[in-house]
PDB file of C-alpha atoms in Angstrom:
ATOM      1  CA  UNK W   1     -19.194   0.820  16.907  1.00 62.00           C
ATOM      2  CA  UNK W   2     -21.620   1.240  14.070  1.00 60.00           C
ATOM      3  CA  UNK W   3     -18.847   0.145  11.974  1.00 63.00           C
ATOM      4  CA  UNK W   4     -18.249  -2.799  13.811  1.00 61.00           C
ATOM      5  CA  UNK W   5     -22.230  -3.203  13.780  1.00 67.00           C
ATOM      6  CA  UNK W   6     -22.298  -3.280  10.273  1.00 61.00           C
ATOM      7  CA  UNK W   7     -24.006   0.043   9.082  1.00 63.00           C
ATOM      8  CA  UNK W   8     -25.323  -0.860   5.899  1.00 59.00           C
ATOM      9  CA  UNK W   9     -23.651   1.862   3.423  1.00 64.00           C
ATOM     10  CA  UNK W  10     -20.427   1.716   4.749  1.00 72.00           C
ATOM     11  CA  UNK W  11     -18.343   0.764   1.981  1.00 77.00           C
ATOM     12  CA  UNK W  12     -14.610  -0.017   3.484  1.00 79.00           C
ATOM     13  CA  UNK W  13     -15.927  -2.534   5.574  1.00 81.00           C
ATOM     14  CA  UNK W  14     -18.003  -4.353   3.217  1.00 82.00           C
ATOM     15  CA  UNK W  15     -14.691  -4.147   0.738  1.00 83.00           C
ATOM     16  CA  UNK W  16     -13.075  -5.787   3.660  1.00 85.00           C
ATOM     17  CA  UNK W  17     -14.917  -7.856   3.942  1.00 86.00           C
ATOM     18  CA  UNK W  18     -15.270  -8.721   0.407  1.00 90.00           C
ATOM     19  CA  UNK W  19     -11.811  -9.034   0.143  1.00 90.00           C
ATOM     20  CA  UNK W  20     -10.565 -11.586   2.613  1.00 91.00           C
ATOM     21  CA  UNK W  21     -13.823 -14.155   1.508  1.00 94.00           C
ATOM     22  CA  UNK W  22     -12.615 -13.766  -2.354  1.00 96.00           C
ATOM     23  CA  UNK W  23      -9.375 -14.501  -1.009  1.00 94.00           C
ATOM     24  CA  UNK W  24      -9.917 -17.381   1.234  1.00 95.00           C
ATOM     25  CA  UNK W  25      -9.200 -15.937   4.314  1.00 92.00           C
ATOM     26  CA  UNK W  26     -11.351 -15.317   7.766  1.00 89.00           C
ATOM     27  CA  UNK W  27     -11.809 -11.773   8.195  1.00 88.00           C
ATOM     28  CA  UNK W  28     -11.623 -10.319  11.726  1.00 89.00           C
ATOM     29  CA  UNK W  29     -12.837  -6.396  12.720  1.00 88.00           C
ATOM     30  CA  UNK W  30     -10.950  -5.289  16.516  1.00 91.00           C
ATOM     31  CA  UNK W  31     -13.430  -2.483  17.489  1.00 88.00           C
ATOM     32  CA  UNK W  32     -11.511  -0.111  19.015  1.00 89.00           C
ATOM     33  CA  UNK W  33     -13.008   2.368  22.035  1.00 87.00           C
ATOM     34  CA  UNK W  34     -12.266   5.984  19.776  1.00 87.00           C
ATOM     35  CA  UNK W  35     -10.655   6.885  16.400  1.00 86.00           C
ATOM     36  CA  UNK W  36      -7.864   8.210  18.049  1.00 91.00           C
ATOM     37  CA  UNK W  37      -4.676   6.346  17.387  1.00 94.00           C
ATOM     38  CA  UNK W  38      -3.907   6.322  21.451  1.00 94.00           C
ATOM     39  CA  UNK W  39      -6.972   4.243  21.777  1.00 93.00           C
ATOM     40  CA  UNK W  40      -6.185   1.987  18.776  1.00 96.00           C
ATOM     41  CA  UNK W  41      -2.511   1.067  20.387  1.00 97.00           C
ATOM     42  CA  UNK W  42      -3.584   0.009  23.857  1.00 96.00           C
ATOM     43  CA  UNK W  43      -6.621  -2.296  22.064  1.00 96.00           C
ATOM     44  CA  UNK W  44      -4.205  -3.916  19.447  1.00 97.00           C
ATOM     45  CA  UNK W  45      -1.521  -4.653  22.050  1.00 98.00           C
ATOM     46  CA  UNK W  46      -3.965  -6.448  24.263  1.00 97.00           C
ATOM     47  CA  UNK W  47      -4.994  -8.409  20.880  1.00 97.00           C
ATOM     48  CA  UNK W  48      -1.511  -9.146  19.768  1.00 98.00           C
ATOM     49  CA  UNK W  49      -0.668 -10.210  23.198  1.00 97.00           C
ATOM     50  CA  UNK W  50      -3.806 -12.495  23.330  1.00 97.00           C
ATOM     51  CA  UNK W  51      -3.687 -14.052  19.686  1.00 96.00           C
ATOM     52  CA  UNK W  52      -0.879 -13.366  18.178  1.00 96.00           C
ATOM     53  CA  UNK W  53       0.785 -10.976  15.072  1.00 97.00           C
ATOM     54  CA  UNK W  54      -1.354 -11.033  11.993  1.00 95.00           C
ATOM     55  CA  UNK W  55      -0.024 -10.653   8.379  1.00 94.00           C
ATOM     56  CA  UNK W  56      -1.529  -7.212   8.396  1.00 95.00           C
ATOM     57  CA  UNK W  57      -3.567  -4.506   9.661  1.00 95.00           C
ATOM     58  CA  UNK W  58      -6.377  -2.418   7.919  1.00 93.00           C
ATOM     59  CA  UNK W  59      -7.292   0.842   9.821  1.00 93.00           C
ATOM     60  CA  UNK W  60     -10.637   2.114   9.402  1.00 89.00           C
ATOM     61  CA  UNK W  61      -8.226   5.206   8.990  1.00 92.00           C
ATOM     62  CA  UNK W  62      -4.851   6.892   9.032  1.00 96.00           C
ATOM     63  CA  UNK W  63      -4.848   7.080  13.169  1.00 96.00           C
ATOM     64  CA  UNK W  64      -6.206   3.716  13.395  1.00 95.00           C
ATOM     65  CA  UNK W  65      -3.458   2.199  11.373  1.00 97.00           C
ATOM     66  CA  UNK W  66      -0.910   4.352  12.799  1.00 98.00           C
ATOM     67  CA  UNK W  67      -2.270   2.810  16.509  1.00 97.00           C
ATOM     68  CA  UNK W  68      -1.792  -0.327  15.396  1.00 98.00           C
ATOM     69  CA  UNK W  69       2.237  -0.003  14.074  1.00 98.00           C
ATOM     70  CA  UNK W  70       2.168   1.679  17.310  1.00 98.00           C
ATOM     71  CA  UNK W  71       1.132  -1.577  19.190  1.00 98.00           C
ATOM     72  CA  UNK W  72       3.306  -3.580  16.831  1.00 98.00           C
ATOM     73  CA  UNK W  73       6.299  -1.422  18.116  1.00 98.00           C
ATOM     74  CA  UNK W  74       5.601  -1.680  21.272  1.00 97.00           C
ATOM     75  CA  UNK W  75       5.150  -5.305  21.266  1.00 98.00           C
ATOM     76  CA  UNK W  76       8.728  -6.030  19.863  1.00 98.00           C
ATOM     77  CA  UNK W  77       7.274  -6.250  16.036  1.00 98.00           C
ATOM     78  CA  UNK W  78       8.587  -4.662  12.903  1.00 97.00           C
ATOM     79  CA  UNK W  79       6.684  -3.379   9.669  1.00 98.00           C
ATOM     80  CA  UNK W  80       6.718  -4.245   7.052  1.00 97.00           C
ATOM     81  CA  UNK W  81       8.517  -7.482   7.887  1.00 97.00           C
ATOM     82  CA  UNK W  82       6.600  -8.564  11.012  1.00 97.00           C
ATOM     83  CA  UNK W  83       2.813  -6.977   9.685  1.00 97.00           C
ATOM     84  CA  UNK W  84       1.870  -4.719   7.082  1.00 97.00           C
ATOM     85  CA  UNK W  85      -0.138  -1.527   7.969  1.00 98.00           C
ATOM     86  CA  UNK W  86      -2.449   0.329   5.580  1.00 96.00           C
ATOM     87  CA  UNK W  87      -4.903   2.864   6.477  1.00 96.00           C
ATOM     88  CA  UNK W  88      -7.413   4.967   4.835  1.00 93.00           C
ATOM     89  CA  UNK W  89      -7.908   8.588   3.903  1.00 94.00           C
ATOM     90  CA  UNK W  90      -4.771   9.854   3.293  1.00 96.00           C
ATOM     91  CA  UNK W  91      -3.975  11.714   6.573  1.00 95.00           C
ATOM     92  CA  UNK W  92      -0.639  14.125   6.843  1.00 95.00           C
ATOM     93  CA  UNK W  93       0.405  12.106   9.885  1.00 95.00           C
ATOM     94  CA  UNK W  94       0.447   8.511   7.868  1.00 96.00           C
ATOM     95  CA  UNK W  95       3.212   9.952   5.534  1.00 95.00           C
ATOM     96  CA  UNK W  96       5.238  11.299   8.604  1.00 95.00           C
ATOM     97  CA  UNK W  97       4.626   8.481  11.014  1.00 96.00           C
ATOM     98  CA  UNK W  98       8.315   6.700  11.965  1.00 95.00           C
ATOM     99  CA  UNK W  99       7.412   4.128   8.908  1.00 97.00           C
ATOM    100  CA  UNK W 100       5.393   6.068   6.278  1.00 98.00           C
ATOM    101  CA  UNK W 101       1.754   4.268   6.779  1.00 98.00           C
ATOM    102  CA  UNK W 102       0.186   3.193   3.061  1.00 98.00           C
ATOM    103  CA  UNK W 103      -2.994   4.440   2.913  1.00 97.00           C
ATOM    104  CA  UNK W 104      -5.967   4.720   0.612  1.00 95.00           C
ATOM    105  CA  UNK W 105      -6.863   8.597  -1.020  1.00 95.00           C
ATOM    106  CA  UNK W 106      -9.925   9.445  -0.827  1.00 91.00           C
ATOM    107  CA  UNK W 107     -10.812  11.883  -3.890  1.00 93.00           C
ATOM    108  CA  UNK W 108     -11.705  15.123  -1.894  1.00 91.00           C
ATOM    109  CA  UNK W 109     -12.531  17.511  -4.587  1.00 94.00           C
ATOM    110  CA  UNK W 110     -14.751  15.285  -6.982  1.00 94.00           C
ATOM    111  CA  UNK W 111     -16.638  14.332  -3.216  1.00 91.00           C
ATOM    112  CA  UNK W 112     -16.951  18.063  -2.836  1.00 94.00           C
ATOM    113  CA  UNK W 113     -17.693  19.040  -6.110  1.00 95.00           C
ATOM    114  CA  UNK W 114     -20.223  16.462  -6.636  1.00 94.00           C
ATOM    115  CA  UNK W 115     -22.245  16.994  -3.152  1.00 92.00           C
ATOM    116  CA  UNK W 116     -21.925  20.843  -4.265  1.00 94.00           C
ATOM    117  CA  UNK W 117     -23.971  19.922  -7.771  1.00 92.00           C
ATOM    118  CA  UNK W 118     -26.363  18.276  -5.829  1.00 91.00           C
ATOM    119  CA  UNK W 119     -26.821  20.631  -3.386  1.00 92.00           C
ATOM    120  CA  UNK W 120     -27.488  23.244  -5.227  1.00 93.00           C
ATOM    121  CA  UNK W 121     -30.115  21.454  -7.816  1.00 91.00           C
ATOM    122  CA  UNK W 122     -32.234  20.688  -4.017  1.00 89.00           C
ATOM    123  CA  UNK W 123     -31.705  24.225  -3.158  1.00 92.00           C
ATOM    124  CA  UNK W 124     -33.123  25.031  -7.114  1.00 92.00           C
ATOM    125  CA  UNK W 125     -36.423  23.526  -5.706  1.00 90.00           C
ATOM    126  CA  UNK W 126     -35.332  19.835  -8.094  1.00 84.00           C
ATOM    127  CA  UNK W 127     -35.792  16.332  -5.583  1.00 82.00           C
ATOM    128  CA  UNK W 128     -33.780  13.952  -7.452  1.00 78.00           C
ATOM    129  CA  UNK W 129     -34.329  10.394  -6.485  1.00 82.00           C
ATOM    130  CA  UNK W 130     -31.643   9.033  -3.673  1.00 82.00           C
ATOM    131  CA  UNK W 131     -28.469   8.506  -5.879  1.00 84.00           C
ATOM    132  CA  UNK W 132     -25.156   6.671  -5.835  1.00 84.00           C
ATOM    133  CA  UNK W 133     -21.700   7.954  -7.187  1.00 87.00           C
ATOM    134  CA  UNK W 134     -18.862   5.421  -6.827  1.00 87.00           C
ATOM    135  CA  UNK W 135     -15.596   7.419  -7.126  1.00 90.00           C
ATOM    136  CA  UNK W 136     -12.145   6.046  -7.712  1.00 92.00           C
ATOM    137  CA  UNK W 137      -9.960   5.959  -5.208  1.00 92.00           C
ATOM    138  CA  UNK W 138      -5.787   5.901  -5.302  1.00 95.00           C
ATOM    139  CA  UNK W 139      -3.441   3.955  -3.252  1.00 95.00           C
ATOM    140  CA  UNK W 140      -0.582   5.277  -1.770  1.00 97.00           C
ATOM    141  CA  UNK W 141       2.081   2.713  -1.339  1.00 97.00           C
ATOM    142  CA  UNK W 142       4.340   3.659   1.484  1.00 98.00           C
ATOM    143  CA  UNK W 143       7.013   1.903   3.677  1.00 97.00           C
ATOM    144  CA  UNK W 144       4.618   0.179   6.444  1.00 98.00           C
ATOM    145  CA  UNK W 145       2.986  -2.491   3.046  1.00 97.00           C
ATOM    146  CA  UNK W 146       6.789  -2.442   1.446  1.00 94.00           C
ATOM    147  CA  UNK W 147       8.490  -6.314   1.797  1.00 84.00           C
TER     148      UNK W 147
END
């Protein structure tokens, strides 16, 4: 939900968001009740049965996006040729899924490494100003964004 709410740092949604208003297009968030991609299926099915199959689906993550083909399945859809699916972090079950889910990595190590660096200068007795790092991430084109 705080997603949905628009927390203020969260970064894929304003990208999102971003995105689709550079592009032209109306952007639409489906809040879903849990990040589990059970939950995601059941509320995507009731929304492609109510409005309709989009071009594609962004999940706030892997499971997300991997609900979502599952609602497209279950609905009679295909993917890639019905709706593209992409997802985000890079989980072991998007590569696996029935079609391999694209997906956005997240860089892991330099996340790690960095919060390490930081923790230890606090722990040093140093209090840094509130700081930003911006790290790249990679995408991973897989079957489910391949037409």
């Amino acid at each position: 939900q705080w997603v949905y709410d628009g927390f203020p740092r969260e970064q894929r949604r304003r990208g999102y968001m971003e995105a689709m208003e550079e592009a032209g297009l109306q952007p639409e968030l489906i809040p879903v009740d849990a990040e589990t991609s059970a939950s995601t299926a059941n509320t995507v099915e009731a929304y492609l049965n109510e409005k309709g199959c989009p071009d594609a689906f962004f999940g706030f993550t892997d499971p997300i996006a991997i609900g979502a083909a599952r609602a497209l399945f279950r609905t009679g859809r295909n993917i890639p040729d019905d709706c593209l699916v992409w997802g985000f972090g890079d989980f072991p079950e998007g590569e696996d899924y029935r079609v391999p889910i694209s997906t956005i990595r997240i860089p892991i190590e330099a996340i790690m490494g960095q919060a390490w660096t930081w923790l230890s200068e606090r722990m040093a007795g140093n209090q840094p100003d509130s700081r930003l790092v911006i790290l790249p991430m990679e995408l991973i084109e897989r079957e489910s964004s391949n037409r």
